[in-house]
Short mmCIF file of C-alpha atoms in Angstrom, two decimals:
data_model
loop_
_atom_site.label_atom_id
_atom_site.label_comp_id
_atom_site.label_asym_id
_atom_site.label_seq_id
_atom_site.Cartn_x
_atom_site.Cartn_y
_atom_site.Cartn_z
CA UNK A 1223 22.52 17.30 -9.01
CA UNK A 1224 19.65 15.58 -8.14
CA UNK A 1225 19.41 14.32 -4.84
CA UNK A 1226 17.59 11.62 -3.01
CA UNK A 1227 16.88 11.53 0.72
CA UNK A 1228 14.18 8.79 1.55
CA UNK A 1229 12.09 8.43 4.79
CA UNK A 1230 9.41 6.11 6.62
CA UNK A 1231 11.78 2.66 7.36
CA UNK A 1232 11.43 1.45 10.42
CA UNK A 1233 10.41 -1.98 11.95
CA UNK A 1234 7.17 -3.58 11.58
CA UNK A 1235 6.02 -7.13 12.26
CA UNK A 1236 4.97 -9.67 9.84
CA UNK A 1237 1.82 -8.89 7.79
CA UNK A 1238 2.30 -5.43 8.40
CA UNK A 1239 2.25 -2.42 5.84
CA UNK A 1240 5.00 0.49 5.65
CA UNK A 1241 4.65 3.69 3.21
CA UNK A 1242 8.64 4.85 2.15
CA UNK A 1243 8.55 8.49 0.48
CA UNK A 1244 11.49 9.40 -1.65
CA UNK A 1245 12.41 13.46 -2.41
CA UNK A 1246 14.43 14.90 -4.17
CA UNK A 1247 14.25 19.04 -2.59
CA UNK A 1248 14.37 21.54 -6.04
CA UNK A 1249 13.68 19.12 -8.31
CA UNK A 1250 10.28 17.48 -9.86
CA UNK A 1251 10.62 14.06 -10.27
CA UNK A 1252 8.17 13.45 -13.00
CA UNK A 1253 11.10 14.57 -15.02
CA UNK A 1254 12.43 11.07 -13.93
CA UNK A 1255 12.72 7.74 -14.04
CA UNK A 1256 12.26 6.57 -10.58
CA UNK A 1257 12.55 3.60 -8.86
CA UNK A 1258 12.49 1.50 -5.37
CA UNK A 1259 15.29 -0.82 -5.08
CA UNK A 1260 16.40 -2.84 -2.07
CA UNK A 1261 19.64 -4.75 -0.47
CA UNK A 1262 18.53 -7.83 1.15
CA UNK A 1263 21.73 -9.20 3.39
CA UNK A 1264 23.43 -11.97 0.78
CA UNK A 1265 22.20 -10.50 -1.83
CA UNK A 1266 22.41 -8.48 -4.98
CA UNK A 1267 20.25 -5.03 -5.11
CA UNK A 1268 16.99 -5.75 -6.83
CA UNK A 1269 14.42 -3.36 -8.67
CA UNK A 1270 11.12 -3.66 -6.73
CA UNK A 1271 9.50 -1.17 -8.58
CA UNK A 1272 9.33 1.73 -10.66
CA UNK A 1273 7.60 4.73 -12.06
CA UNK A 1274 8.64 6.54 -15.59
CA UNK A 1275 8.04 9.94 -16.17
CA UNK A 1276 4.73 8.96 -18.52
CA UNK A 1277 3.62 7.66 -15.21
CA UNK A 1278 4.24 3.96 -16.19
CA UNK A 1279 4.67 1.09 -13.61
CA UNK A 1280 6.49 -1.75 -12.93
CA UNK A 1281 6.47 -3.94 -10.08
CA UNK A 1282 7.92 -6.81 -8.42
CA UNK A 1283 4.95 -8.61 -7.10
CA UNK A 1284 1.97 -7.89 -6.20
CA UNK A 1285 2.48 -6.76 -2.82
CA UNK A 1286 4.42 -3.22 -3.59
CA UNK A 1287 2.92 -0.50 -5.54
CA UNK A 1288 4.83 2.44 -6.31
CA UNK A 1289 3.05 6.47 -6.46
CA UNK A 1290 4.29 10.08 -7.58
CA UNK A 1291 1.75 12.62 -6.49
CA UNK A 1292 0.91 15.04 -8.38
CA UNK A 1293 3.26 18.01 -7.87
CA UNK A 1294 5.76 15.34 -8.68
CA UNK A 1295 7.53 16.09 -5.25
CA UNK A 1296 7.70 12.88 -3.72
CA UNK A 1297 7.63 8.73 -5.22
CA UNK A 1298 6.39 6.87 -2.48
CA UNK A 1299 6.69 2.99 -2.69
CA UNK A 1300 3.64 1.32 -0.53
CA UNK A 1301 4.66 -2.27 1.06
CA UNK A 1302 1.86 -4.52 2.27
CA UNK A 1303 1.63 -7.66 4.14
CA UNK A 1304 5.54 -7.22 4.92
CA UNK A 1305 7.58 -10.49 5.06
CA UNK A 1306 10.63 -11.22 6.80
CA UNK A 1307 12.07 -11.77 3.69
CA UNK A 1308 11.64 -8.05 3.21
CA UNK A 1309 14.08 -6.85 5.35
CA UNK A 1310 16.70 -4.76 3.83
CA UNK A 1311 17.85 -1.44 3.02
CA UNK A 1312 15.24 0.24 0.49
CA UNK A 1313 16.84 3.06 -1.80
CA UNK A 1314 15.28 5.37 -4.15
CA UNK A 1315 17.08 5.81 -7.47
CA UNK A 1316 17.01 7.59 -10.51
CA UNK A 1317 17.33 7.53 -14.05
CA UNK A 1318 17.33 10.92 -16.68
CA UNK A 1319 15.45 8.56 -19.46
CA UNK A 1320 13.79 5.09 -18.33
CA UNK A 1321 12.84 2.84 -16.05
CA UNK A 1322 15.65 0.28 -16.77
CA UNK A 1323 15.71 -3.28 -15.24
CA UNK A 1324 19.28 -2.82 -14.65
CA UNK A 1325 19.78 -1.26 -11.36
CA UNK A 1326 23.39 0.18 -12.29
CA UNK A 1327 21.48 2.11 -15.34
CA UNK A 1328 20.25 4.47 -12.23
CA UNK A 1329 22.38 7.21 -11.89
CA UNK A 1330 20.98 8.86 -8.93
CA UNK A 1331 20.79 7.30 -5.80
CA UNK A 1332 19.00 8.24 -2.01
CA UNK A 1333 21.06 6.91 0.70
CA UNK A 1334 18.65 4.22 2.00
CA UNK A 1335 16.43 3.66 4.57
CA UNK A 1336 16.04 0.43 6.54
CA UNK A 1337 12.82 -1.87 6.92
CA UNK A 1338 13.16 -4.36 9.30
CA UNK A 1339 10.10 -7.12 9.19
CA UNK A 1340 10.12 -8.86 12.33
CA UNK A 1341 8.16 -10.54 15.38
#
């Protein structure tokens, strides 16, 4: 069973940057479509970015970028020019097949990491 773990969250001032990491010990993330999904208070979960098994990428906006190390050990989410409305819990999620636009299609989830953007 694929188990995901996120890290890298924290508190940052508006305009700052954070890089989140997602790992799956014992598994190669190149074999999965991996997404970053966030839960903002009072809103439904939304997909921020996704990287497919073939390396294709999808983004929500220009301030976020997703990448994967060559070994497939870690998937990153680089977040720049953060805004207070980016505050929320960020989850790493994976699927065996594709980068679905539907959050519910992802079968494997991490516990999430909190991101707080505040002055």
